[in-house]
Structure formats: C-alpha cells, structure tokens
Amino acid sequence: MTASISKKYHSVERYITQRINQGSYQVGDKLPSIRELSEQLAVSKNTVIRAYQELEAISIISSLPRSGYVVCQPTQPVSQPANEPSYVDLMAISKTILKHPLEQYSMPAGSAHPNTDFPAIRSLYAEIGRHSRYQTTIPCHYQMPPGNEVLVKQLVHINEELGIITSPNEILITHGAQQAISLSLQALTQPGDIVLVDSPCYFGTLLLLESLGLKALEIPTNTTTGIDLVELSKALKQWTVKAILLNPSYNNPTGAVMPDSARHALLNLTTGIPIIEDDVFGGLAYQNRPQTLKTLDTEGRVIYCNSLSKTLDSRLRLGWVLAGKYQHQIEKRLISDNMGSLNLMQSAVGEFLTTGKYRQHLNKIRRNYRVNQRDFTACLTQAFDRCPSLKGNYHLSKPEGSFLCWLTLPQYADGFVIYQAALAAGISLLPGKMFSTKGQYNHCIRFSFASFQNNKQWQQGLTLLARIIATHLEDTAK
C-alpha cells in the first residue's frame, strides 16, 4: 500500500501546483475535498491525503479545522516569459464585438459601464439640464485647459481622497481617461517605440497603441497581485522601453491589485522610465485601497490618469491627468487637439460635485458592487459546479474593488466561440482574445457584475451560460 501511494501522490502534487500556477486556484481558494479529488483523479483517498500533507509541509496550502484545505501562497513556477514586442491588430474584432447594443441582452455582463440606477445620477442629469438652459444666457466661448474652475477645484478634493495631494494648476481636464492616456503616449513616444503593458491588458489601451503605431511589450500578470516583476525586470534588460502603461488597482480585466510592496519595487526597477498610471477603478475599493503609484513617485515621472466614467457615468466623458514633469507637453497637445472642451458638461458636473452627493454615491455603489461580487460569484459557481465537465475546471477572480472579474477556463477552450454562442442566447460577455496581442487569453472571459441582480433572470442566464461552456468543453475535448 505504501509503495503504491508513493508512486501516485507526486502526480497529485503536480496536479495541484499546476492548477495554482495557471491561476485556477489562488490564495484563499478552497481546494477540492479529499473525496472529490480522489474520485476526480481516480486515486485513493490516502494518496490525496499524502499529497495534501506534503504541500502543507512546504506551506503551499494549509488545513482548516473541519473545512478542508485552502491555498495559502502561490507556488514558484517557471515564469511565463514575456512575448516579444509587437504591433497591435485588434481594431476589426473590437468593432465587431462592441457594436451590439446592451439593451438587447437578458444577461448584460459584457460592458464595463457602471450601474447608473442610483438617485445621485438622476440629480446629476437634473443639474446638466439646468446648465443646458443656462448656456443660452452667456456668450459662446471655448472652455480652454486646464478646465472649468469649479470642476478643477472639486477634482483636487477627489484626488486627496485617493491619497494624492495636488493643486488646481496641476490638473488638466480631458475627454475621459482614454484621451488622457492618448495624450500622454503622444508626448512620450514616437511610432515604432515600445510601450510596456500588463497582460492581460484593457483592450482600449491596446487600441490606442495600435492607432499610434506603437509596439506592445506584454508582461504576464497574476490575477490577484498584478504584474510579474521578475519578467518585467528581464524585459527591461532586453528591450528599450519608452513608456510603461499600467492599471495597477482593480485591473481591467482581472481585478488584480498590486500590493504596496510591489509598487515600491516597481518604481525601483524602472527608475527613469515614464509610467502612465490608469486609475479609473481606484475609487471603487470595497475597503482599504493601496497607495497610487503617483503618491509613491519621487521623480515626477508618473503620469496619473483618471475619470468619472466608472464612478458616475461613462457618458460624461470627463477625465483628468496629473502629468508631473510632462505637463507642458501634454497641455500643449490638449490645446491643439481640442481647442477647448465641453463647457456644459464641465460646469454642470463641477456644480454637482459641490453638493456632496458624489461622496454619498461612492459609498453606496461600493457597497452595492461588493454585494454584487459576492452574489455573482456564488451564482456562477453554483451553476458551473452543476456541470461535471466544468466543476473544478475553472477559476473566477474575486476582486476587492470595481465591478469586473475574469474567468479562466482550460487552455483548449475557445472564448470567442463561447462568446458567439452566448450572444445568440441573449448573454453578453467579452472574450479574452480582446485583451492581448497574440490570443494568449483566448481561453478566458471577462464579466461585469455592475448591473447584476440576484433574481431569476440572472440565475437562468448563468445556468444557460454554464451549459454552453460545458457543451463546448465536452465537444472540444473529444
């Protein structure tokens, strides 16, 4: 018996560590019970017990009284190497996927728009209506950078709540964070230059690189802790990087958050290289949020980009940039690109922010998204675990902020095929191939739970999605 176990428990250990390396099991996740894993791998319970004991001995997993085993730290896999820098070609597929209107879906989980069904949003649009009528009583003029004075002063307070101390003359208001990032890239790079990004990477970022003729150097990330600093260090030794563009807090699409220690290490590793920090989800931490890279920056090289698109309404198209030592270059481009901005929207939103309703709204939506994350995860897990081909064969990230999560399926899954089948069934989601340059996340799916409701419609939608994915896996594995 002992000899038989010794031949097999190593394979169980390898299975568990491989699943942890792939992200299927992450820190805090509960592992299958001894009975479940025994049946799944067709080995004895004693073999599973021995494997779990060995992994516990090296602190990879830990046992909980009467609750089984959980992952307590990531293993040390051979690092997935970063791909070589490459041009981006995502425009065609992005246009195909993004053209579908949201209202036609019974389960709208694809778009990264916030939930706007809150009293503060109705107050906001009432304010916009009042300012719209007021515009007819004043002379026509352009709203030149840095922007509306009232709005700029309110953004100083918003920055302070995010841990960033600024003065009004450091803020430039932009047409959403996307323009802020675009202007930053234009100020820092020339066509053909290399920009280092986290991978998977928000498709809007990749589309910007495509439109500007820049090469993306994708550095793999952990879906909990963000970018792999070992691979980042290797890449910087090999390639001349002109700028680094990261989404370190509640990353889109994974929800990952770089720990403070990793942020310090990142700044030390990248001395002298400009960093563009995309922090559009930073205000949606459920509890304590990490410090921004901008706060930790002592060289003035972090360009901080944010917007109200995820905390209020994406239709506002109001963002801002704190450009540090690059402010002159970016402001010059902002003036020449726009020759002024949206007078109506800036004045109305500035006035709305003076009422104090924004802070109340933030507290409310953070609580709402936290509940949504918990309930969406529970509903999806229940639906998936009812399918034998799915149970224990997927990983869903569990972010501590924002309203996005990332589903990882077996490598042989085709997320785009799943996306098409789900679309036909009235289910909206985003396939993983939109978040990389080489299709390395085609087995992944991004969900939004911003508008999730724990009701029959969503439960039926997730049950149907589970069947679609399970059928796909079964057919693909044949």
GROMACS .gro file of C-alpha atoms in nm:
model
  478
    1MET     CA    1   0.000   0.000   0.000
    2THR     CA    2   0.277   0.245   0.097
    3ALA     CA    3   0.468   0.180  -0.225
    4SER     CA    4   0.153   0.236  -0.430
    5ILE     CA    5   0.085   0.568  -0.260
    6SER     CA    6   0.444   0.686  -0.305
    7LYS     CA    7   0.418   0.634  -0.680
    8LYS     CA    8   0.100   0.837  -0.713
    9TYR     CA    9   0.096   1.121  -0.462
   10HIS     CA   10   0.363   1.309  -0.660
   11SER     CA   11   0.127   1.324  -0.957
   12VAL     CA   12  -0.146   1.466  -0.731
   13GLU     CA   13   0.101   1.726  -0.600
   14ARG     CA   14   0.193   1.820  -0.957
   15TYR     CA   15  -0.174   1.849  -1.050
   16ILE     CA   16  -0.247   2.087  -0.760
   17THR     CA   17   0.064   2.303  -0.810
   18GLN     CA   18  -0.004   2.324  -1.183
   19ARG     CA   19  -0.359   2.445  -1.118
   20ILE     CA   20  -0.222   2.707  -0.876
   21ASN     CA   21   0.037   2.819  -1.133
   22GLN     CA   22  -0.231   2.853  -1.400
   23GLY     CA   23  -0.448   3.064  -1.171
   24SER     CA   24  -0.725   2.807  -1.136
   25TYR     CA   25  -0.662   2.800  -0.760
   26GLN     CA   26  -0.544   3.122  -0.594
   27VAL     CA   27  -0.456   3.238  -0.246
   28GLY     CA   28  -0.755   3.183  -0.017
   29ASP     CA   29  -0.932   2.944  -0.252
   30LYS     CA   30  -1.065   2.621  -0.103
   31LEU     CA   31  -0.928   2.305  -0.263
   32PRO     CA   32  -1.142   2.004  -0.356
   33SER     CA   33  -1.225   1.772  -0.068
   34ILE     CA   34  -1.024   1.454  -0.029
   35ARG     CA   35  -1.317   1.252  -0.158
   36GLU     CA   36  -1.379   1.481  -0.456
   37LEU     CA   37  -1.016   1.482  -0.568
   38SER     CA   38  -0.989   1.109  -0.514
   39GLU     CA   39  -1.282   1.050  -0.748
   40GLN     CA   40  -1.171   1.315  -0.996
   41LEU     CA   41  -0.817   1.175  -1.035
   42ALA     CA   42  -0.910   0.809  -0.981
   43VAL     CA   43  -0.666   0.767  -0.693
   44SER     CA   44  -0.715   0.652  -0.336
   45LYS     CA   45  -0.807   0.889  -0.055
   46ASN     CA   46  -0.478   0.803   0.117
   47THR     CA   47  -0.290   0.922  -0.193
   48VAL     CA   48  -0.472   1.257  -0.183
   49ILE     CA   49  -0.414   1.290   0.191
   50ARG     CA   50  -0.040   1.230   0.142
   51ALA     CA   51  -0.022   1.487  -0.139
   52TYR     CA   52  -0.205   1.747   0.068
   53GLN     CA   53   0.022   1.676   0.367
   54GLU     CA   54   0.332   1.725   0.153
   55LEU     CA   55   0.204   2.055   0.012
   56GLU     CA   56   0.109   2.170   0.360
   57ALA     CA   57   0.459   2.088   0.485
   58ILE     CA   58   0.610   2.337   0.239
   59SER     CA   59   0.340   2.600   0.315
   60ILE     CA   60   0.176   2.596  -0.027
   61ILE     CA   61  -0.160   2.500   0.127
   62SER     CA   62  -0.297   2.492   0.479
   63SER     CA   63  -0.566   2.290   0.652
   64LEU     CA   64  -0.867   2.445   0.824
   65PRO     CA   65  -1.043   2.252   1.102
   66ARG     CA   66  -1.345   2.070   0.958
   67SER     CA   67  -1.317   2.281   0.639
   68GLY     CA   68  -1.054   2.107   0.429
   69TYR     CA   69  -0.757   2.275   0.263
   70VAL     CA   70  -0.701   2.621   0.115
   71VAL     CA   71  -0.421   2.778  -0.089
   72CYS     CA   72  -0.207   2.991   0.141
   73GLN     CA   73   0.062   3.111  -0.102
   74PRO     CA   74   0.143   3.083  -0.471
   75THR     CA   75   0.395   2.822  -0.577
   76GLN     CA   76   0.718   2.917  -0.753
   77PRO     CA   77   0.658   2.813  -1.114
   78VAL     CA   78   0.893   2.868  -1.400
   79SER     CA   79   0.799   3.221  -1.507
   80GLN     CA   80   0.594   3.253  -1.821
   81PRO     CA   81   0.821   3.456  -2.047
   82ALA     CA   82   0.701   3.786  -2.186
   83ASN     CA   83   0.628   3.791  -2.557
   84GLU     CA   84   0.847   3.995  -2.787
   85PRO     CA   85   0.720   4.347  -2.854
   86SER     CA   86   0.467   4.352  -3.136
   87TYR     CA   87   0.228   4.581  -3.315
   88VAL     CA   88  -0.138   4.553  -3.221
   89ASP     CA   89  -0.414   4.440  -3.458
   90LEU     CA   90  -0.740   4.443  -3.264
   91MET     CA   91  -0.948   4.712  -3.433
   92ALA     CA   92  -1.152   4.481  -3.656
   93ILE     CA   93  -1.257   4.235  -3.385
   94SER     CA   94  -1.320   4.519  -3.136
   95LYS     CA   95  -1.557   4.694  -3.377
   96THR     CA   96  -1.740   4.365  -3.436
   97ILE     CA   97  -1.785   4.295  -3.065
   98LEU     CA   98  -1.859   4.646  -2.939
   99LYS     CA   99  -2.127   4.733  -3.194
  100HIS     CA  100  -2.400   4.529  -3.022
  101PRO     CA  101  -2.642   4.739  -2.811
  102LEU     CA  102  -2.666   4.642  -2.444
  103GLU     CA  103  -3.043   4.664  -2.415
  104GLN     CA  104  -3.097   4.353  -2.623
  105TYR     CA  105  -2.942   4.119  -2.365
  106SER     CA  106  -3.123   3.937  -2.087
  107MET     CA  107  -2.788   3.900  -1.905
  108PRO     CA  108  -2.573   4.209  -1.975
  109ALA     CA  109  -2.235   4.111  -1.833
  110GLY     CA  110  -2.007   4.227  -2.113
  111SER     CA  111  -1.981   4.603  -2.083
  112ALA     CA  112  -1.765   4.787  -1.830
  113HIS     CA  113  -2.019   5.065  -1.780
  114PRO     CA  114  -2.119   5.141  -1.419
  115ASN     CA  115  -2.467   5.090  -1.282
  116THR     CA  116  -2.645   5.425  -1.319
  117ASP     CA  117  -2.967   5.330  -1.140
  118PHE     CA  118  -2.897   5.547  -0.836
  119PRO     CA  119  -3.053   5.872  -0.707
  120ALA     CA  120  -2.729   6.068  -0.747
  121ILE     CA  121  -2.724   6.001  -1.121
  122ARG     CA  122  -3.074   6.145  -1.156
  123SER     CA  123  -2.961   6.453  -0.961
  124LEU     CA  124  -2.658   6.481  -1.187
  125TYR     CA  125  -2.867   6.487  -1.503
  126ALA     CA  126  -3.107   6.737  -1.349
  127GLU     CA  127  -2.803   6.960  -1.293
  128ILE     CA  128  -2.694   6.906  -1.653
  129GLY     CA  129  -3.045   7.010  -1.765
  130ARG     CA  130  -3.028   7.332  -1.562
  131HIS     CA  131  -2.683   7.418  -1.701
  132SER     CA  132  -2.803   7.341  -2.051
  133ARG     CA  133  -3.072   7.607  -2.017
  134TYR     CA  134  -2.821   7.848  -1.865
  135GLN     CA  135  -2.588   7.820  -2.165
  136THR     CA  136  -2.826   8.032  -2.375
  137THR     CA  137  -2.778   8.330  -2.140
  138ILE     CA  138  -2.398   8.352  -2.169
  139PRO     CA  139  -2.168   8.436  -2.462
  140CYS     CA  140  -2.040   8.147  -2.671
  141HIS     CA  141  -1.681   8.054  -2.583
  142TYR     CA  142  -1.438   7.763  -2.566
  143GLN     CA  143  -1.355   7.602  -2.230
  144MET     CA  144  -0.976   7.610  -2.254
  145PRO     CA  145  -0.740   7.390  -2.050
  146PRO     CA  146  -0.692   7.325  -1.768
  147GLY     CA  147  -1.073   7.330  -1.748
  148ASN     CA  148  -1.373   7.469  -1.561
  149GLU     CA  149  -1.251   7.632  -1.239
  150VAL     CA  150  -1.522   7.484  -1.016
  151LEU     CA  151  -1.466   7.135  -1.158
  152VAL     CA  152  -1.089   7.159  -1.118
  153LYS     CA  153  -1.125   7.256  -0.752
  154GLN     CA  154  -1.358   6.961  -0.691
  155LEU     CA  155  -1.109   6.725  -0.857
  156VAL     CA  156  -0.846   6.845  -0.611
  157HIS     CA  157  -1.069   6.706  -0.332
  158ILE     CA  158  -1.129   6.379  -0.521
  159ASN     CA  159  -0.752   6.337  -0.566
  160GLU     CA  160  -0.698   6.398  -0.194
  161GLU     CA  161  -0.944   6.120  -0.109
  162LEU     CA  162  -0.738   5.892  -0.335
  163GLY     CA  163  -0.424   5.988  -0.141
  164ILE     CA  164  -0.286   6.236  -0.397
  165ILE     CA  165  -0.216   6.593  -0.285
  166THR     CA  166  -0.243   6.831  -0.580
  167SER     CA  167  -0.303   7.196  -0.657
  168PRO     CA  168  -0.553   7.315  -0.918
  169ASN     CA  169  -0.279   7.415  -1.163
  170GLU     CA  170  -0.153   7.055  -1.176
  171ILE     CA  171  -0.481   6.919  -1.318
  172LEU     CA  172  -0.571   6.902  -1.687
  173ILE     CA  173  -0.929   6.800  -1.770
  174THR     CA  174  -0.962   6.562  -2.065
  175HIS     CA  175  -1.226   6.386  -2.270
  176GLY     CA  176  -1.224   6.081  -2.044
  177ALA     CA  177  -0.921   5.886  -1.922
  178GLN     CA  178  -0.876   5.747  -2.274
  179GLN     CA  179  -0.777   6.090  -2.405
  180ALA     CA  180  -0.556   6.147  -2.101
  181ILE     CA  181  -0.367   5.825  -2.178
  182SER     CA  182  -0.355   5.901  -2.550
  183LEU     CA  183  -0.208   6.248  -2.495
  184SER     CA  184   0.045   6.100  -2.252
  185LEU     CA  185   0.156   5.839  -2.506
  186GLN     CA  186   0.184   6.104  -2.777
  187ALA     CA  187   0.400   6.320  -2.551
  188LEU     CA  188   0.633   6.033  -2.460
  189THR     CA  189   0.668   5.821  -2.774
  190GLN     CA  190   0.711   5.807  -3.149
  191PRO     CA  191   0.563   5.545  -3.388
  192GLY     CA  192   0.758   5.221  -3.358
  193ASP     CA  193   0.853   5.275  -2.993
  194ILE     CA  194   0.796   5.003  -2.733
  195VAL     CA  195   0.542   5.052  -2.453
  196LEU     CA  196   0.539   4.800  -2.168
  197VAL     CA  197   0.190   4.696  -2.053
  198ASP     CA  198   0.040   4.446  -1.808
  199SER     CA  199  -0.109   4.137  -1.969
  200PRO     CA  200  -0.399   4.069  -1.999
  201CYS     CA  201  -0.442   4.434  -2.088
  202TYR     CA  202  -0.753   4.651  -2.130
  203PHE     CA  203  -0.843   4.643  -2.499
  204GLY     CA  204  -0.885   5.023  -2.510
  205THR     CA  205  -0.518   5.056  -2.417
  206LEU     CA  206  -0.418   4.813  -2.691
  207LEU     CA  207  -0.631   5.001  -2.944
  208LEU     CA  208  -0.452   5.323  -2.851
  209LEU     CA  209  -0.116   5.157  -2.914
  210GLU     CA  210  -0.247   5.031  -3.247
  211SER     CA  211  -0.370   5.375  -3.356
  212LEU     CA  212  -0.040   5.542  -3.258
  213GLY     CA  213   0.176   5.280  -3.431
  214LEU     CA  214   0.340   5.166  -3.106
  215LYS     CA  215   0.461   4.821  -3.010
  216ALA     CA  216   0.318   4.648  -2.703
  217LEU     CA  217   0.552   4.459  -2.473
  218GLU     CA  218   0.314   4.243  -2.269
  219ILE     CA  219   0.428   4.133  -1.923
  220PRO     CA  220   0.223   3.848  -1.770
  221THR     CA  221   0.028   3.915  -1.453
  222ASN     CA  222  -0.117   3.727  -1.161
  223THR     CA  223  -0.493   3.772  -1.138
  224THR     CA  224  -0.460   3.861  -0.769
  225THR     CA  225  -0.136   4.058  -0.733
  226GLY     CA  226  -0.079   4.204  -1.078
  227ILE     CA  227   0.228   4.230  -1.296
  228ASP     CA  228   0.515   3.979  -1.271
  229LEU     CA  229   0.808   4.192  -1.157
  230VAL     CA  230   1.063   3.921  -1.241
  231GLU     CA  231   0.951   3.916  -1.604
  232LEU     CA  232   0.932   4.294  -1.607
  233SER     CA  233   1.293   4.317  -1.491
  234LYS     CA  234   1.405   4.071  -1.759
  235ALA     CA  235   1.217   4.261  -2.030
  236LEU     CA  236   1.372   4.595  -1.934
  237LYS     CA  237   1.721   4.445  -1.969
  238GLN     CA  238   1.636   4.314  -2.315
  239TRP     CA  239   1.431   4.594  -2.471
  240THR     CA  240   1.442   4.973  -2.489
  241VAL     CA  241   1.112   5.076  -2.334
  242LYS     CA  242   0.996   5.436  -2.385
  243ALA     CA  243   0.696   5.421  -2.150
  244ILE     CA  244   0.520   5.189  -1.907
  245LEU     CA  245   0.139   5.187  -1.904
  246LEU     CA  246  -0.022   5.006  -1.610
  247ASN     CA  247  -0.363   4.963  -1.447
  248PRO     CA  248  -0.240   4.854  -1.100
  249SER     CA  249  -0.559   4.899  -0.894
  250TYR     CA  250  -0.857   4.674  -0.971
  251ASN     CA  251  -0.715   4.595  -1.310
  252ASN     CA  252  -0.933   4.571  -1.617
  253PRO     CA  253  -0.993   4.284  -1.692
  254THR     CA  254  -0.868   4.071  -1.400
  255GLY     CA  255  -0.946   4.285  -1.094
  256ALA     CA  256  -0.587   4.239  -0.970
  257VAL     CA  257  -0.434   4.482  -0.721
  258MET     CA  258  -0.059   4.530  -0.689
  259PRO     CA  259   0.042   4.518  -0.321
  260ASP     CA  260   0.215   4.828  -0.186
  261SER     CA  261   0.545   4.639  -0.160
  262ALA     CA  262   0.525   4.551  -0.530
  263ARG     CA  263   0.455   4.915  -0.616
  264HIS     CA  264   0.770   5.026  -0.437
  265ALA     CA  265   0.965   4.751  -0.612
  266LEU     CA  266   0.822   4.852  -0.949
  267LEU     CA  267   0.935   5.213  -0.905
  268ASN     CA  268   1.282   5.098  -0.803
  269LEU     CA  269   1.310   4.864  -1.103
  270THR     CA  270   1.200   5.125  -1.356
  271THR     CA  271   1.398   5.430  -1.249
  272GLY     CA  272   1.396   5.697  -1.519
  273ILE     CA  273   1.123   5.542  -1.735
  274PRO     CA  274   0.794   5.736  -1.758
  275ILE     CA  275   0.496   5.549  -1.612
  276ILE     CA  276   0.135   5.614  -1.712
  277GLU     CA  277  -0.097   5.506  -1.429
  278ASP     CA  278  -0.454   5.425  -1.533
  279ASP     CA  279  -0.656   5.452  -1.210
  280VAL     CA  280  -1.016   5.468  -1.334
  281PHE     CA  281  -1.128   5.193  -1.091
  282GLY     CA  282  -0.920   5.321  -0.799
  283GLY     CA  283  -1.216   5.492  -0.631
  284LEU     CA  284  -1.413   5.167  -0.618
  285ALA     CA  285  -1.219   4.985  -0.345
  286TYR     CA  286  -1.458   4.793  -0.120
  287GLN     CA  287  -1.241   4.869   0.182
  288ASN     CA  288  -0.883   4.997   0.203
  289ARG     CA  289  -0.719   5.075  -0.126
  290PRO     CA  290  -0.344   5.074  -0.195
  291GLN     CA  291  -0.145   5.390  -0.250
  292THR     CA  292  -0.128   5.512  -0.607
  293LEU     CA  293   0.199   5.498  -0.794
  294LYS     CA  294   0.162   5.876  -0.825
  295THR     CA  295   0.167   5.909  -0.445
  296LEU     CA  296   0.482   5.697  -0.419
  297ASP     CA  297   0.662   5.869  -0.708
  298THR     CA  298   0.958   6.085  -0.603
  299GLU     CA  299   1.082   6.165  -0.954
  300GLY     CA  300   0.775   6.328  -1.108
  301ARG     CA  301   0.768   6.060  -1.380
  302VAL     CA  302   0.430   5.902  -1.304
  303ILE     CA  303   0.153   6.044  -1.520
  304TYR     CA  304  -0.175   5.982  -1.338
  305CYS     CA  305  -0.493   5.935  -1.543
  306ASN     CA  306  -0.843   5.906  -1.400
  307SER     CA  307  -1.205   5.979  -1.489
  308LEU     CA  308  -1.561   5.982  -1.360
  309SER     CA  309  -1.663   5.715  -1.611
  310LYS     CA  310  -1.660   5.424  -1.365
  311THR     CA  311  -1.782   5.606  -1.055
  312LEU     CA  312  -2.058   5.820  -1.210
  313ASP     CA  313  -2.143   5.764  -1.576
  314SER     CA  314  -1.926   5.677  -1.876
  315ARG     CA  315  -2.140   5.905  -2.097
  316LEU     CA  316  -1.995   6.212  -1.924
  317ARG     CA  317  -1.655   6.166  -2.093
  318LEU     CA  318  -1.481   6.364  -1.819
  319GLY     CA  319  -1.131   6.265  -1.716
  320TRP     CA  320  -0.819   6.431  -1.585
  321VAL     CA  321  -0.445   6.391  -1.596
  322LEU     CA  322  -0.174   6.479  -1.344
  323ALA     CA  323   0.124   6.495  -1.576
  324GLY     CA  324   0.409   6.583  -1.340
  325LYS     CA  325   0.715   6.700  -1.530
  326TYR     CA  326   0.543   6.623  -1.862
  327GLN     CA  327   0.262   6.874  -1.805
  328HIS     CA  328   0.382   7.129  -2.060
  329GLN     CA  329   0.400   6.876  -2.345
  330ILE     CA  330   0.061   6.727  -2.262
  331GLU     CA  331  -0.114   7.061  -2.213
  332LYS     CA  332   0.019   7.180  -2.549
  333ARG     CA  333  -0.124   6.872  -2.720
  334LEU     CA  334  -0.454   6.906  -2.533
  335ILE     CA  335  -0.499   7.263  -2.656
  336SER     CA  336  -0.406   7.182  -3.015
  337ASP     CA  337  -0.622   6.866  -3.025
  338ASN     CA  338  -0.937   7.020  -2.875
  339MET     CA  339  -0.924   7.399  -2.894
  340GLY     CA  340  -1.141   7.381  -2.584
  341SER     CA  341  -1.365   7.127  -2.417
  342LEU     CA  342  -1.729   7.063  -2.321
  343ASN     CA  343  -1.841   7.380  -2.141
  344LEU     CA  344  -2.181   7.238  -2.049
  345MET     CA  345  -2.062   6.908  -1.907
  346GLN     CA  346  -1.774   7.058  -1.712
  347SER     CA  347  -1.979   7.333  -1.550
  348ALA     CA  348  -2.270   7.101  -1.467
  349VAL     CA  349  -2.056   6.824  -1.319
  350GLY     CA  350  -1.846   7.077  -1.127
  351GLU     CA  351  -2.162   7.216  -0.969
  352PHE     CA  352  -2.293   6.867  -0.892
  353LEU     CA  353  -1.969   6.777  -0.714
  354THR     CA  354  -2.006   7.076  -0.481
  355THR     CA  355  -2.328   6.929  -0.334
  356GLY     CA  356  -2.157   6.640  -0.152
  357LYS     CA  357  -2.375   6.387  -0.333
  358TYR     CA  358  -2.075   6.234  -0.510
  359ARG     CA  359  -1.919   6.106  -0.187
  360GLN     CA  360  -2.254   5.961  -0.073
  361HIS     CA  361  -2.290   5.799  -0.413
  362LEU     CA  362  -1.943   5.645  -0.393
  363ASN     CA  363  -2.017   5.489  -0.055
  364LYS     CA  364  -2.342   5.347  -0.189
  365ILE     CA  365  -2.202   5.196  -0.509
  366ARG     CA  366  -1.903   5.045  -0.330
  367ARG     CA  367  -2.142   4.858  -0.101
  368ASN     CA  368  -2.357   4.763  -0.399
  369TYR     CA  369  -2.066   4.627  -0.604
  370ARG     CA  370  -1.930   4.436  -0.306
  371VAL     CA  371  -2.264   4.259  -0.262
  372ASN     CA  372  -2.287   4.203  -0.638
  373GLN     CA  373  -1.940   4.047  -0.645
  374ARG     CA  374  -2.030   3.806  -0.366
  375ASP     CA  375  -2.367   3.708  -0.512
  376PHE     CA  376  -2.249   3.689  -0.873
  377THR     CA  377  -1.959   3.464  -0.770
  378ALA     CA  378  -2.192   3.239  -0.571
  379CYS     CA  379  -2.448   3.211  -0.853
  380LEU     CA  380  -2.186   3.146  -1.119
  381THR     CA  381  -2.007   2.889  -0.903
  382GLN     CA  382  -2.330   2.705  -0.830
  383ALA     CA  383  -2.426   2.699  -1.198
  384PHE     CA  384  -2.081   2.585  -1.313
  385ASP     CA  385  -2.040   2.322  -1.042
  386ARG     CA  386  -2.361   2.153  -1.154
  387CYS     CA  387  -2.185   2.066  -1.482
  388PRO     CA  388  -1.941   1.773  -1.440
  389SER     CA  389  -1.712   1.895  -1.720
  390LEU     CA  390  -1.681   2.236  -1.552
  391LYS     CA  391  -1.659   2.154  -1.182
  392GLY     CA  392  -1.303   2.206  -1.060
  393ASN     CA  393  -1.203   2.305  -1.412
  394TYR     CA  394  -1.219   2.685  -1.398
  395HIS     CA  395  -1.110   2.984  -1.191
  396LEU     CA  396  -1.302   3.306  -1.129
  397SER     CA  397  -1.112   3.605  -0.991
  398LYS     CA  398  -1.258   3.768  -0.680
  399PRO     CA  399  -1.156   4.135  -0.684
  400GLU     CA  400  -1.179   4.354  -0.376
  401GLY     CA  401  -1.297   4.652  -0.577
  402SER     CA  402  -1.460   4.759  -0.906
  403PHE     CA  403  -1.721   4.550  -1.088
  404LEU     CA  404  -1.519   4.326  -1.321
  405CYS     CA  405  -1.398   3.968  -1.285
  406TRP     CA  406  -1.201   3.726  -1.500
  407LEU     CA  407  -1.289   3.366  -1.578
  408THR     CA  408  -1.008   3.125  -1.667
  409LEU     CA  409  -1.106   2.804  -1.847
  410PRO     CA  410  -0.886   2.514  -1.965
  411GLN     CA  411  -0.634   2.611  -2.231
  412TYR     CA  412  -0.822   2.424  -2.502
  413ALA     CA  413  -1.136   2.635  -2.457
  414ASP     CA  414  -1.219   2.893  -2.724
  415GLY     CA  415  -1.362   3.202  -2.557
  416PHE     CA  416  -1.466   3.359  -2.887
  417VAL     CA  417  -1.676   3.056  -2.981
  418ILE     CA  418  -1.833   3.070  -2.633
  419TYR     CA  419  -1.893   3.444  -2.678
  420GLN     CA  420  -2.077   3.385  -3.008
  421ALA     CA  421  -2.295   3.109  -2.862
  422ALA     CA  422  -2.373   3.321  -2.555
  423LEU     CA  423  -2.460   3.619  -2.773
  424ALA     CA  424  -2.713   3.411  -2.966
  425ALA     CA  425  -2.868   3.316  -2.630
  426GLY     CA  426  -2.903   3.678  -2.516
  427ILE     CA  427  -2.596   3.674  -2.288
  428SER     CA  428  -2.337   3.950  -2.311
  429LEU     CA  429  -1.973   3.890  -2.212
  430LEU     CA  430  -1.628   3.974  -2.350
  431PRO     CA  431  -1.392   3.708  -2.489
  432GLY     CA  432  -1.035   3.703  -2.362
  433LYS     CA  433  -0.878   3.744  -2.706
  434MET     CA  434  -0.961   4.117  -2.688
  435PHE     CA  435  -0.713   4.162  -2.404
  436SER     CA  436  -0.385   4.060  -2.570
  437THR     CA  437  -0.195   4.087  -2.897
  438LYS     CA  438  -0.133   3.717  -2.959
  439GLY     CA  439  -0.454   3.549  -2.843
  440GLN     CA  440  -0.290   3.403  -2.532
  441TYR     CA  441  -0.608   3.459  -2.329
  442ASN     CA  442  -0.850   3.305  -2.574
  443HIS     CA  443  -0.949   3.057  -2.302
  444CYS     CA  444  -1.062   3.342  -2.073
  445ILE     CA  445  -1.374   3.558  -2.039
  446ARG     CA  446  -1.435   3.895  -1.874
  447PHE     CA  447  -1.758   3.960  -1.686
  448SER     CA  448  -1.912   4.276  -1.546
  449PHE     CA  449  -2.139   4.242  -1.243
  450ALA     CA  450  -2.219   4.616  -1.223
  451SER     CA  451  -2.586   4.557  -1.307
  452PHE     CA  452  -2.614   4.210  -1.155
  453GLN     CA  453  -2.935   4.128  -0.973
  454ASN     CA  454  -2.978   3.811  -0.774
  455ASN     CA  455  -3.302   3.724  -0.947
  456LYS     CA  456  -3.446   3.455  -1.170
  457GLN     CA  457  -3.337   3.621  -1.493
  458TRP     CA  458  -2.968   3.633  -1.400
  459GLN     CA  459  -2.974   3.289  -1.238
  460GLN     CA  460  -3.125   3.140  -1.552
  461GLY     CA  461  -2.870   3.329  -1.763
  462LEU     CA  462  -2.576   3.189  -1.567
  463THR     CA  463  -2.725   2.839  -1.578
  464LEU     CA  464  -2.759   2.866  -1.955
  465LEU     CA  465  -2.404   3.002  -1.987
  466ALA     CA  466  -2.272   2.711  -1.781
  467ARG     CA  467  -2.439   2.466  -2.020
  468ILE     CA  468  -2.298   2.649  -2.322
  469ILE     CA  469  -1.944   2.636  -2.182
  470ALA     CA  470  -1.977   2.277  -2.060
  471THR     CA  471  -2.100   2.163  -2.404
  472HIS     CA  472  -1.814   2.349  -2.570
  473LEU     CA  473  -1.555   2.187  -2.342
  474GLU     CA  474  -1.701   1.843  -2.397
  475ASP     CA  475  -1.710   1.886  -2.775
  476THR     CA  476  -1.359   2.034  -2.788
  477ALA     CA  477  -1.209   1.762  -2.572
  478LYS     CA  478  -1.337   1.482  -2.800
   0.00000   0.00000   0.00000
